[in-house]
Every structure is written in structure tokens, then in C-alpha cells.
Tab-separated table of C-alpha atoms in Angstrom:
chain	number	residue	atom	x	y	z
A	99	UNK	CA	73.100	118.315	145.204
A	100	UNK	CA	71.409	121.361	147.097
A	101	UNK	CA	71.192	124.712	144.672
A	102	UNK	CA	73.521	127.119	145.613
A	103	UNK	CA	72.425	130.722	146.884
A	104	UNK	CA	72.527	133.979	149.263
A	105	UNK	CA	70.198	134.626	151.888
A	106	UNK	CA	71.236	138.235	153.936
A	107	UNK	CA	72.174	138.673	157.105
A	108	UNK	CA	73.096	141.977	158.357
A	109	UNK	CA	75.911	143.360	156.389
A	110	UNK	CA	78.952	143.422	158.471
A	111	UNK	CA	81.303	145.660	156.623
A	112	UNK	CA	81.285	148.245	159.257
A	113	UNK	CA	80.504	146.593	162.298
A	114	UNK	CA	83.222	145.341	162.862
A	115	UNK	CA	84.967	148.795	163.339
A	116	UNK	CA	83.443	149.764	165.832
A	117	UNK	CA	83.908	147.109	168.221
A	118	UNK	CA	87.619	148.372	167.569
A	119	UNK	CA	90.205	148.938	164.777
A	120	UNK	CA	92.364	145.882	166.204
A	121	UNK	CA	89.955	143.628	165.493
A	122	UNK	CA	88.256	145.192	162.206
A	123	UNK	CA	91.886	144.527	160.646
A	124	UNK	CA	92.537	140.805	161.631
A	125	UNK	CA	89.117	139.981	160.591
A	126	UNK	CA	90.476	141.727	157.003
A	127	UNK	CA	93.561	139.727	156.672
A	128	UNK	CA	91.924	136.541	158.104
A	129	UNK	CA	92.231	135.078	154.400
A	130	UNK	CA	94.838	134.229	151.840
A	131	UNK	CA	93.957	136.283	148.870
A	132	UNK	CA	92.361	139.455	148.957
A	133	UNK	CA	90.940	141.434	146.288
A	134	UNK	CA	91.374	145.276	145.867
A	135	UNK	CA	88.820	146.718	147.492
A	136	UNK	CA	89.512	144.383	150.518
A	137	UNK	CA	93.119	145.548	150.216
A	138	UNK	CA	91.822	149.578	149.791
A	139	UNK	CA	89.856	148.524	153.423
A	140	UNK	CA	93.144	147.685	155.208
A	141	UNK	CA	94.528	150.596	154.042
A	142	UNK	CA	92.015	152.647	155.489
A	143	UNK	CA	92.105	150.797	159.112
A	144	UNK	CA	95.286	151.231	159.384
A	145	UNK	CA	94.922	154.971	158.966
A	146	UNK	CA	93.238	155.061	161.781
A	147	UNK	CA	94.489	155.278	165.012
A	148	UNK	CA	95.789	151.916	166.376
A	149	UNK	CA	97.086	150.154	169.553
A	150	UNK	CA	99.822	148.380	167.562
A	151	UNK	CA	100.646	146.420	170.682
A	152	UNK	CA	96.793	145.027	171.104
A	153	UNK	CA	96.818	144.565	167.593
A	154	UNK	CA	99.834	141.913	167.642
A	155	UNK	CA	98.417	140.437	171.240
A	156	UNK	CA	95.534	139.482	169.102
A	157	UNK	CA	97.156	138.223	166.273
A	158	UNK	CA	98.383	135.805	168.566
A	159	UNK	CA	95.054	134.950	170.151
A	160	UNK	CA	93.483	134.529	166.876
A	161	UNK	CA	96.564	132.536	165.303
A	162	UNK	CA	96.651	134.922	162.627
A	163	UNK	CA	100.400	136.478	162.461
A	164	UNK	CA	101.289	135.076	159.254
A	165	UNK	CA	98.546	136.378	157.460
A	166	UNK	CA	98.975	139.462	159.219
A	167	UNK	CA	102.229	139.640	158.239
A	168	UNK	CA	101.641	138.838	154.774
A	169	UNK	CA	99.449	141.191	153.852
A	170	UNK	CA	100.435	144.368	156.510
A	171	UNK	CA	104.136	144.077	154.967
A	172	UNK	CA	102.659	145.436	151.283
A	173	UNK	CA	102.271	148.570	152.990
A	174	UNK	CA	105.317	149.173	154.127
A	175	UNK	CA	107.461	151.333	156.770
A	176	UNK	CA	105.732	154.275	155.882
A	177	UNK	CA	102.238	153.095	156.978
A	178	UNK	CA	103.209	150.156	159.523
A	179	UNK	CA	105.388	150.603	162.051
A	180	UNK	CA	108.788	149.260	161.357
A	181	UNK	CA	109.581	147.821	164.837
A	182	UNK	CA	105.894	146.008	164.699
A	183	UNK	CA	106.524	144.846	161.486
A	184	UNK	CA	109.944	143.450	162.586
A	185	UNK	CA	108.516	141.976	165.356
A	186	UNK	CA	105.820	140.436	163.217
A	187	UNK	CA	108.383	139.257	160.834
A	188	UNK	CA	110.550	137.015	163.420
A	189	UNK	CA	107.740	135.707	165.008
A	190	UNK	CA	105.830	134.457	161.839
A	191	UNK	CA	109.981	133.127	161.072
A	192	UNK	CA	109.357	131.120	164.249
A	193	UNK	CA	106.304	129.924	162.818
A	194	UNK	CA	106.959	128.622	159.705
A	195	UNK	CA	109.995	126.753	161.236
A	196	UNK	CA	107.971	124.837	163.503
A	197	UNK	CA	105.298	124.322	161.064
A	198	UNK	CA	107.886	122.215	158.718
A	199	UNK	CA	109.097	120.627	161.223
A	200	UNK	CA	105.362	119.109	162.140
A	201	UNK	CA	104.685	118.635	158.716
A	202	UNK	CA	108.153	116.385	158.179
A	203	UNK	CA	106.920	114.857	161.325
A	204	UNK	CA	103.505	113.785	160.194
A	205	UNK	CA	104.943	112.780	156.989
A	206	UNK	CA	106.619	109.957	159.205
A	207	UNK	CA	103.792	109.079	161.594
A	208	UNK	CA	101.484	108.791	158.913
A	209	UNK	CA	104.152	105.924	157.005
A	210	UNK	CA	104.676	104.145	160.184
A	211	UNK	CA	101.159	104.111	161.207
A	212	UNK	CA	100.311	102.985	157.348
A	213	UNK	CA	103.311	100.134	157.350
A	214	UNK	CA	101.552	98.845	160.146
A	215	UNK	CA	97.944	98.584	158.594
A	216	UNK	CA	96.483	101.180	161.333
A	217	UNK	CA	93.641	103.416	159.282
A	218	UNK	CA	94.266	107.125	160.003
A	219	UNK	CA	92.790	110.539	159.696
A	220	UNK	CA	95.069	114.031	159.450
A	221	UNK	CA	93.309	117.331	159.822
A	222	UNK	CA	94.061	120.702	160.633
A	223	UNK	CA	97.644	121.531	160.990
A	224	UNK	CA	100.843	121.434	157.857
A	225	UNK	CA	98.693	118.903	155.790
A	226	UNK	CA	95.682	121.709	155.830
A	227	UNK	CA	97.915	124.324	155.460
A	228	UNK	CA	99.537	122.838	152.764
A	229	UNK	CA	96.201	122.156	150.581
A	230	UNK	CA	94.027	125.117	151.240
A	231	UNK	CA	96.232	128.129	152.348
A	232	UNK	CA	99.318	126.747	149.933
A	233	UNK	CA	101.874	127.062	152.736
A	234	UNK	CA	102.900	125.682	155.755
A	235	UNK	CA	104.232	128.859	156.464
A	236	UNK	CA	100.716	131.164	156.149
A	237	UNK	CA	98.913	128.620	159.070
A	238	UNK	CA	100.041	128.510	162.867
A	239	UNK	CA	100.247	125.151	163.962
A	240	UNK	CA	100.995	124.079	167.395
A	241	UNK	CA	100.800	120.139	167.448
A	242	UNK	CA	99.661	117.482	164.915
A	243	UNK	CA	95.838	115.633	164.788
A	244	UNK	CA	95.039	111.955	164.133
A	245	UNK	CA	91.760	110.612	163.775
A	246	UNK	CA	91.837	106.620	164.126
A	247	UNK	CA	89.417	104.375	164.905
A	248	UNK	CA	88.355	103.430	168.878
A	249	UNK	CA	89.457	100.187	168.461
A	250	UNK	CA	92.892	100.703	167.153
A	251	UNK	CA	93.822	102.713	170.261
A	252	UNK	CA	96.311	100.371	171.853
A	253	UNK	CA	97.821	99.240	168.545
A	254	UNK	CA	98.647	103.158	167.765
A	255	UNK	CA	99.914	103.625	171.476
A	256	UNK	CA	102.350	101.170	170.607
A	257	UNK	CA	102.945	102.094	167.258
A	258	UNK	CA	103.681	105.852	168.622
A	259	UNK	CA	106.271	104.721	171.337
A	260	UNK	CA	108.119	102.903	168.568
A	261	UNK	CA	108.999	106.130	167.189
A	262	UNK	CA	109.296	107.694	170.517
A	263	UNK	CA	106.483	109.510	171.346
A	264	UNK	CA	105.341	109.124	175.123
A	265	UNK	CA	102.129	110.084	177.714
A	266	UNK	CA	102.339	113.628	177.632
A	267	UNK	CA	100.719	114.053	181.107
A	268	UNK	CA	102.689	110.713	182.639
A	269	UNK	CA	99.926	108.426	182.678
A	270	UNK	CA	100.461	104.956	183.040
A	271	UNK	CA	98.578	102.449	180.441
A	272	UNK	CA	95.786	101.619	182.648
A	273	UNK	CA	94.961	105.457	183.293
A	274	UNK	CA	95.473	105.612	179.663
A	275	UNK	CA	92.966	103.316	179.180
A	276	UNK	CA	90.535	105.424	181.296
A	277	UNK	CA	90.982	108.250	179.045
A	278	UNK	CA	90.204	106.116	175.791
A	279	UNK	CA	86.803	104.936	177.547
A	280	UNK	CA	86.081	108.089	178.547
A	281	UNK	CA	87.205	110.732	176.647
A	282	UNK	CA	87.809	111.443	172.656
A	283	UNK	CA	91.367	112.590	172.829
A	284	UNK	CA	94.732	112.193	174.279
A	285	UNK	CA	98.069	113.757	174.246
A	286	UNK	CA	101.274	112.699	173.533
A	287	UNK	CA	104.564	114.447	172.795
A	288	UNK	CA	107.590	113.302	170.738
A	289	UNK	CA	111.283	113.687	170.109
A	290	UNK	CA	111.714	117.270	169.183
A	291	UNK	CA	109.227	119.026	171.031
A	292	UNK	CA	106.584	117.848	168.739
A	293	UNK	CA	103.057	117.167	170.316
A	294	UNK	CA	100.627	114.715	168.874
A	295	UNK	CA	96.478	115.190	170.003
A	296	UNK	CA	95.258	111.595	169.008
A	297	UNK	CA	91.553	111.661	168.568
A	298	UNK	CA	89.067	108.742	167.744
A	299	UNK	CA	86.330	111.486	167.430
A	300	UNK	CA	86.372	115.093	166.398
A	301	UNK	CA	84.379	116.331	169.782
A	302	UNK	CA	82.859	114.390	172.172
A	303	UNK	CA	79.420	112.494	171.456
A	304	UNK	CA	77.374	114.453	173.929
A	305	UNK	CA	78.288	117.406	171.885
A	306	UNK	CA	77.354	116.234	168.379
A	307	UNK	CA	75.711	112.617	168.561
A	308	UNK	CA	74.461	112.612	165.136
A	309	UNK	CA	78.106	113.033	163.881
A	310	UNK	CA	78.859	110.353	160.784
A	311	UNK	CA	81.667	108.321	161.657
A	312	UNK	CA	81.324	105.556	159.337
A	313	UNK	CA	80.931	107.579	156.538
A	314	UNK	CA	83.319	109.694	157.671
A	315	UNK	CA	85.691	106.565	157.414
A	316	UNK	CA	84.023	105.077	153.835
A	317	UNK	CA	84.773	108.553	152.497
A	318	UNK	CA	88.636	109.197	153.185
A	319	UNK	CA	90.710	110.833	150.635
A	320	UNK	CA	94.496	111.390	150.707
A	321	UNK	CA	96.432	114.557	149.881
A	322	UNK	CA	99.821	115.409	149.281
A	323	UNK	CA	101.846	116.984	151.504
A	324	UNK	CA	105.533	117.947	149.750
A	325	UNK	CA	106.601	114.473	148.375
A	326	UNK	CA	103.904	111.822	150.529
A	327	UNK	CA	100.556	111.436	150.446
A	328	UNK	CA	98.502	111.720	153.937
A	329	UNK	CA	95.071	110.084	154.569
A	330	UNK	CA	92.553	112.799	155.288
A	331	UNK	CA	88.382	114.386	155.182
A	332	UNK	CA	86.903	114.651	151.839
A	333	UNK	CA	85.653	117.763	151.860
A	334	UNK	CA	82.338	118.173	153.224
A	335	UNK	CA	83.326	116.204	156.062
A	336	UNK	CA	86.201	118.507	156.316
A	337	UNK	CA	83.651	121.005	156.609
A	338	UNK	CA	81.742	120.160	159.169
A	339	UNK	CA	84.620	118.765	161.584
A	340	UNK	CA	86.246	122.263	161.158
A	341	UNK	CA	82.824	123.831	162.417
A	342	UNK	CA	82.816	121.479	165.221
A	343	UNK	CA	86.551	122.297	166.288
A	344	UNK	CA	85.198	125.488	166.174
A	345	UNK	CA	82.563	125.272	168.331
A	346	UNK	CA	84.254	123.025	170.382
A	347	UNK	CA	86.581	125.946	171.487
A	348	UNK	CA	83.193	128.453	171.990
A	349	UNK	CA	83.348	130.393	168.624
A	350	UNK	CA	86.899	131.709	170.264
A	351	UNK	CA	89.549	131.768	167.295
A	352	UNK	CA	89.289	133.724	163.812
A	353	UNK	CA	92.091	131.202	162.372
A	354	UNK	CA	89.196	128.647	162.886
A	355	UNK	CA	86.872	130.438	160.521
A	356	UNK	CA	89.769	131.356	158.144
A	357	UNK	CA	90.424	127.780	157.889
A	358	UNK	CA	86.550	126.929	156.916
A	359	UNK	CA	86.716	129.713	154.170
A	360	UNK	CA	89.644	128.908	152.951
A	361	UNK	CA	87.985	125.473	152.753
A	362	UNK	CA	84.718	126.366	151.228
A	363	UNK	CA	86.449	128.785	148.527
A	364	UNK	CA	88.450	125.585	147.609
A	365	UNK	CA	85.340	123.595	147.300
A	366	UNK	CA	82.522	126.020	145.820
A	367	UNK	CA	80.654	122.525	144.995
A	368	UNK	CA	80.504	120.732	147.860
A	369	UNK	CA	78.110	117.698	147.887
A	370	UNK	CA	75.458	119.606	150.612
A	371	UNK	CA	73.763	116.117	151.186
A	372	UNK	CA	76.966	114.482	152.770
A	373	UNK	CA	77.140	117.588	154.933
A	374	UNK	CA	73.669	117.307	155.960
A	375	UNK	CA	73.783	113.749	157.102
A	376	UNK	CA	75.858	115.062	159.795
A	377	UNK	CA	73.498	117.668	161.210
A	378	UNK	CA	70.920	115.246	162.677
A	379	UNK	CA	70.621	117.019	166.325
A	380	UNK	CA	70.308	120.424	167.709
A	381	UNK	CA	73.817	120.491	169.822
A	382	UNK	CA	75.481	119.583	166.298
A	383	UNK	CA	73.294	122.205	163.983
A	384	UNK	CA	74.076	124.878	166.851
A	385	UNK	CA	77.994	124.606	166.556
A	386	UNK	CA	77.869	124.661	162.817
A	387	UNK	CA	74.992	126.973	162.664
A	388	UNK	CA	77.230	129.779	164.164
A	389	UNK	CA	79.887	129.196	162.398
A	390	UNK	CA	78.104	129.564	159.193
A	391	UNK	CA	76.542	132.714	160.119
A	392	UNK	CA	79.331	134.596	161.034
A	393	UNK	CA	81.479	133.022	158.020
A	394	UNK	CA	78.169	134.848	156.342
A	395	UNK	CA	78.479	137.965	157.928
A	396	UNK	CA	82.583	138.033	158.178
A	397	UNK	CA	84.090	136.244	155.170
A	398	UNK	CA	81.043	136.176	152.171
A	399	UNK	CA	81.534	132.170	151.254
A	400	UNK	CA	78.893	130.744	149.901
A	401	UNK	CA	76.437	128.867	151.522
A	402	UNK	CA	72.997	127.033	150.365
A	403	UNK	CA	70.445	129.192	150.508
A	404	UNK	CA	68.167	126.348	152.121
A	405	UNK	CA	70.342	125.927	154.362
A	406	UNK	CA	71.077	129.241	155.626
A	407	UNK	CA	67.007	129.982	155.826
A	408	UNK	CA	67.726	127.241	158.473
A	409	UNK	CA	70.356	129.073	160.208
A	410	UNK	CA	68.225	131.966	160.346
A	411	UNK	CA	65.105	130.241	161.275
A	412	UNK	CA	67.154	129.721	164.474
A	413	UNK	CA	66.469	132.767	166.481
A	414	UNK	CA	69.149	132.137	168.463
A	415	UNK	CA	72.111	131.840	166.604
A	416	UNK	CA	72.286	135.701	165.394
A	417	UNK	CA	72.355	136.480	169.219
A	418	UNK	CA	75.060	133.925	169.889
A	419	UNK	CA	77.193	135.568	166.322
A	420	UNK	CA	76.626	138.620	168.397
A	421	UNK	CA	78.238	138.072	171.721
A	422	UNK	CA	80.800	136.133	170.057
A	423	UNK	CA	81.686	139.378	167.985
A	424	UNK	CA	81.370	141.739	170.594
A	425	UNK	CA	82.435	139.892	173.452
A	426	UNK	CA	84.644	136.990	172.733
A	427	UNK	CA	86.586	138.490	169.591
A	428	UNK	CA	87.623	141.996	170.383
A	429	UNK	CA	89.421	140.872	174.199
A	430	UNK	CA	92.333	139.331	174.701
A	431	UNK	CA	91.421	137.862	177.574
A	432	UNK	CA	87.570	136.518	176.786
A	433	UNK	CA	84.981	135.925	180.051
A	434	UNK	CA	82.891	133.700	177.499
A	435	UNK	CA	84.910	130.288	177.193
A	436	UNK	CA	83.734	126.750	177.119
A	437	UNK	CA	84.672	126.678	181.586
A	438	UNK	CA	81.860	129.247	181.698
A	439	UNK	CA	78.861	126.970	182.640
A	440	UNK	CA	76.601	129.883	182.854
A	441	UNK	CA	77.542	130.739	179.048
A	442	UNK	CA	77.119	126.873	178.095
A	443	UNK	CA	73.580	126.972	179.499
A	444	UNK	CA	72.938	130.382	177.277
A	445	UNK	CA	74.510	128.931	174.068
A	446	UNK	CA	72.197	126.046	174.337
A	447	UNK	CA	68.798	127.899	175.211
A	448	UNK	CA	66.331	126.478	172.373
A	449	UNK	CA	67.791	123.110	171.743
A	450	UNK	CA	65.724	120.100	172.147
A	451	UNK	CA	65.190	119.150	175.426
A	452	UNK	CA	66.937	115.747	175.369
A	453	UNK	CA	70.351	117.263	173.316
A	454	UNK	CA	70.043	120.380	175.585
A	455	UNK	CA	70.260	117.897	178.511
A	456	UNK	CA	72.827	115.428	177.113
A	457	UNK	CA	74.892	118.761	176.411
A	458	UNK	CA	75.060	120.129	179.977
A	459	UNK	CA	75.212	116.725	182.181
A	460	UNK	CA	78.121	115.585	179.525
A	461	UNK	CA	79.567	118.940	180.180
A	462	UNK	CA	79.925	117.933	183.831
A	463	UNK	CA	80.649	114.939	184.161
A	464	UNK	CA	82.309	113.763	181.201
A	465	UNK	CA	85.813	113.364	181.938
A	466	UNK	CA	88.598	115.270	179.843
A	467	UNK	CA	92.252	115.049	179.282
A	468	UNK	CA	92.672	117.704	182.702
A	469	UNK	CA	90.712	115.099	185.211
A	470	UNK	CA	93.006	112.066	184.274
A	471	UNK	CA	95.739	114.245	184.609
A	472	UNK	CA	94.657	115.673	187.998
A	473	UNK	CA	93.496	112.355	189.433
A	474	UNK	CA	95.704	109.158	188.312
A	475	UNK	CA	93.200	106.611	189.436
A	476	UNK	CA	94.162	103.308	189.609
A	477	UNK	CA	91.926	101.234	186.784
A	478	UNK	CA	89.498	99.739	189.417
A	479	UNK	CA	88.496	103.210	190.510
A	480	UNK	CA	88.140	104.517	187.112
A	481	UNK	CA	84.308	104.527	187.632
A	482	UNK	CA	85.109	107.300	189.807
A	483	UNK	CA	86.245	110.300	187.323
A	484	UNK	CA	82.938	111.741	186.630
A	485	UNK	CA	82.239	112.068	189.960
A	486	UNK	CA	85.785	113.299	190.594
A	487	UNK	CA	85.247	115.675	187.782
A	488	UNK	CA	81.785	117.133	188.806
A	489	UNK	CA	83.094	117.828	192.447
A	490	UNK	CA	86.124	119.773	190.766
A	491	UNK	CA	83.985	121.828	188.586
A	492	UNK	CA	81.859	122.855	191.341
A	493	UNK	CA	85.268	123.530	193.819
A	494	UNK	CA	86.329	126.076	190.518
A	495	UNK	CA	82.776	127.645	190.441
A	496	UNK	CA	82.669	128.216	194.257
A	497	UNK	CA	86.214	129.374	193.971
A	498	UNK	CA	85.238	132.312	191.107
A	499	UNK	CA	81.916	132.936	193.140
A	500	UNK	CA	83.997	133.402	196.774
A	501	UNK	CA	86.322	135.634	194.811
A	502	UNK	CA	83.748	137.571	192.833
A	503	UNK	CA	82.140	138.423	196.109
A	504	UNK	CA	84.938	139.631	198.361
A	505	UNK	CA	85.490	141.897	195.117
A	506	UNK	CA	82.447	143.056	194.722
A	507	UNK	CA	82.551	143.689	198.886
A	508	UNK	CA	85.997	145.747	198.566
A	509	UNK	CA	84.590	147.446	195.791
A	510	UNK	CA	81.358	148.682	197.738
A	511	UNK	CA	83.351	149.583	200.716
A	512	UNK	CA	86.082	151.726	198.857
């Protein structure tokens, strides 16, 4: 086991503030239990002046209503306003509805996937809301997540239209089949509105190669959710997929970071050597790297010592923490997402060469869920979708240049 400790970054208690008062408070109630002084801190934001309005636009960027709600409605009328609150209120009702009805829902994929023999992986959604915020009701979920393995694809495909779920984009079985050779997820949706992301990897290999799927797989536990036990991550691989989700989506959500210190104060003893076997190349260390610093700087879990001098030793990851909290966080409508090559190239600047490469020509021409959906390729011409793909990323990029320069013109001339 690797000692536990505190290396210190830059104390964040303040910075947040003034970056705006919106985001200072959701980064306050981005956890489950607070302590008094974090609840005395609240208080004090919310003295302030605040865009109540941005404030709940936010919230629903970040997925954070319902612990918005949870902890804003202790203070009452008096200090909130009561049509915010209200508003807050019916929308975090919505929430909690749909989250039981996902989590009844995965209770009965999970049996009919199991009756059939097919091994299976939940994460994220009602079962993690269940273990490590101790409600369905205090996590926004949107869909459900199964991990299986690449060679059970077809056997779940069939097993899921048994119980009615169906291509979510239309997609006959051999475009299907494109998707499963390409890509590392696919959509389906289900009787009740209920969507279903089935995954035979967390992200895609050129993004984390090192990435322990066999272990993953040897070390499977189950957890109860309400009355059934559901097959999911121990722990520490837990961990790391949740940083990788994160980074997946460019550092974008607070719920994602909420979720990993919800996890981590759950687990204080995490065995650090199955998390390390995972972090065998640079594109996988930078995704988790970030995440641990700012879950450093933002949330005070505790991480190794050794391996946050590693963090630090990476020059680059307090400059990515930064944009990400200045620039991706406080806007509701962020320029820095994972379409923005240009930011891709920057987020990537002092990885090794060959994972630096792998990361950006994957980027391109990889195929995602989008490019089957855009061009249903009969299965002889399924070759053709990373070529397909490339020439649409470049038709986007021309697109945003073309219209980024006639603005820029009618800007000068004005």
C-alpha cells in the first residue's frame, strides 16, 4: 500500500470567488455532507450579490441541482429567493423521479443480462448514487452505463431487444457492427424513455492505452442497489474510470469531481498499487492527473503524497486546472470542449511523443457514435468512416474559421 499524505497546491478557498459568486457556491455544495465552517462559507456567498438565474443555469450544466437544493433550502426564504428555491425544488422532483425509474430499470437489465450468463459492469448513474451519495435522489442521472466485454457484444444486442430496447440512432446490425469495431460505445433506448450507453471500454484506447481491462474484470465487486445486487468497479478501479469519464468530457462537469470525492471519502484506504497499474502512459496520467489536482485544490480528499509530487512534477497540469477553472467552469456556454482541436493539441503539450501522437490522429479519425449516425455505410464500406470522419471534422473547422472571419470583418468595418 502507498503511505498516505498532503502535498500543497495553491489554496483555493478564495479563488474561486472571484472568478464569480455563481460558481464559488456550486463548487461549495458540490458534496453530500458539509461541515460548519463549509456551511458558514455558503452563507456568506450567498450574501453577496448573485445572478440567481446564472446560478440555476449552472446548476444544470454542472448536474448539481439536487445538492444545490439540499443544502441552499437550510437557509431558507429569508436568504434564498423563494421563487428560485421553488423552482429548484420541482426540478430536483423531476430528478429524483427519473432517477428511480433508471435505477428499477437497471435492476432488470442487470437480472436478464445475468440469467443469460453475459458478465457486466454498472457505473455511474442510481447504482453510484445509491452507494456513495446514499440517494438516488442527490445524483442527476440521465441514462444507464454497462461495461461488458468486446466479445459479448452481439449476445447483449440480443439480450437488450428481448426486453425492448432498440438502436437509438436507427442503425441496422451491420452498421452496428461498425460501431463495435470501431468505437467503445453505443446507444440504445428502451421502453419508457430510458436510454442505455453500452460500453466495452470506459474511453477509447487511443486515449488511455495502458488502461487495465483484465484486471478490471478479475476484480468486480457487486453492490446493492434497494433489494438486488448489481455487478460493479472495486474501488480503485472506480477511481480511475471516474477520472477518465472526466477527462473524457475535457474537465467540463463539477458533478464529475463530486462523484470522485464522494468516492475517495468512501474509500480513505484505497489499494494505490491497483490504481497505479492503470497509469502506464502519459494520455492516461494527464486525464487523471487533472482531476486529482483540482479535487486537491477544490474538494481536500486525500491523495498519496507520492503521487501527487507526480502530479506536480507535471508542469503542465496546474496550467490545464487553471483554464479549466477560469475558463471552462464559470460559463455556461464553454469555448474549451473536447470539438476544440486547437485545445486538444494544448491539453496534450508535454506528453510523450508517441501517446501525444496516438492522442491527436485517434482524435481524428477514430470514428464515434455521431459518424455512424451521420453516414450509414453499408458493411463493405465500413473501411471508409475514418476517412469520412476526418473530412467532416475539417468541413466543421473550416465552417467556424469562415464564420469567425466574416465576424471579425463586420466587426472591423462597424
Amino acid at each position: 500500500m502507498v503511505a498516505v499524505g498532503k502535498l500543497s497546491v495553491t489554496s483555493a478557498g478564495h479563488d474561486a470567488r472571484s472568478r464569480g459568486p455563481e460558481i464559488a457556491v456550486l463548487l461549495a455544495v458540490a458534496r453530500v455532507e458539509l461541515e460548519a465552517s463549509e456551511l458558514e462559507r455558503i452563507a456568506d456567498l450567498i450574501a453577496e450579490p448573485l445572478d440567481w438565474e446564472l446560478l440555476l443555469v449552472l446548476a444544470e450544466r454542472h448536474s448539481l441541482e439536487p445538492l444545490l437544493y439540499l443544502h441552499l433550502q437550510r437557509f431558507g426564504a429569508d436568504r434564498v429567493p423563494a421563487g428560485f428555491l421553488e423552482r429548484l425544488r420541482v426540478e430536483c422532483k423531476t430528478i429524483a423521479a427519473r432517477n428511480f425509474i433508471l435505477a428499477s430499470k437497471l435492476q432488470s437489465i442487470s437480472a436478464h443480462l445475468h440469467a443469460r450468463g453475459i458478465e457486466h459492469i454498472s457505473y455511474k448513474g442510481p447504482l453510484f448514487a445509491e452507494s456513495y451519495y446514499g440517494s438516488c435522489a442527490l445524483r442527476v442521472s440521465n441514462d444507464l452505463d454497462l461495461i461488458v466485454q468486446p466479445s459479448e457484444l452481439a449476445a447483449v444486442r440480443a439480450a437488450l431487444t428481448e426486453i425492448g430496447f432498440y438502436d437509438q440512432n436507427g442503425l441496422s446490425i451491420e452498421q452496428q457492427a461498425a460501431s463495435f469495431r470501431f468505437g467503445f460505445e453505443h446507444p440504445f433506448h428502451g421502453a419508457g424513455g430510458v436510454d442505455l450507453d453500452l460500453h466495452w471500454r470506459v474511453v477509447q484506447k487511443f486515449k488511455s492505452r495502458s488502461l487495465d481491462m483484465d484486471g478490471i474484470w478479475q476484480r468486480v465487486r457487486w453492490a446493492r442497489l434497494f433489494d438486488k445486487d448489481v455487478p460493479t468497479f472495486c474501488p480503485e478501479d472506480m477511481l480511475i474510470a471516474l477520472c477518465l469519464h472526466a477527462g473524457h468530457h475535457g474537465w467540463m462537469q463539477l458533478s464529475h469531481f463530486c462523484d470522485i470525492a464522494q468516492l475517495l471519502r468512501a474509500h480513505p484506504k484505497l489499494d494505490w498499487e491497483i490504481v497505479c497499474s492503470h497509469l502506464g502512459d502519459s494520455n492516461t496520467r494527464r486525464l487523471v492527473y487533472v482531476c486529482w489536482y483540482l479535487l486537491e485544490r477544490h474538494w481536500q480528499v486525500q491523495i498519496p503524497e507520492a503521487m501527487m509530487a507526480s502530479v506536480l512534477a507535471d508542469k503542465h497540469v496546474a496550467r490545464l486546472a487553471h483554464r479549466v477553472e477560469t475558463e471552462i467552469w464559470p460559463s455556461a456556454d464553454p469555448v474549451l470542449t473536447t470539438a476544440n482541436l486547437r485545445w486538444l493539441v494544448e491539453r496534450s503539450a508535454g506528453e510523450d511523443v508517441m501517446d501525444r501522437m496516438s492522442l491527436l490522429l485517434g482524435s481524428v479519425f477514430q470514428p464515434a457514435v455521431e459518424d455512424f449516425a451521420m453516414f450509414r455505410l453499408p458493411w463493405m464500406l465500413a473501411p471508409l468512416y475514418p476517412v469520412l470522419r476526418a473530412l467532416r471534422l475539417a468541413g466543421k473547422g473550416a465552417s467556424s474559421l469562415w464564420q469567425a472571419t466574416c465576424g471579425a470583418l463586420i466587426t472591423s468595418s462597424s
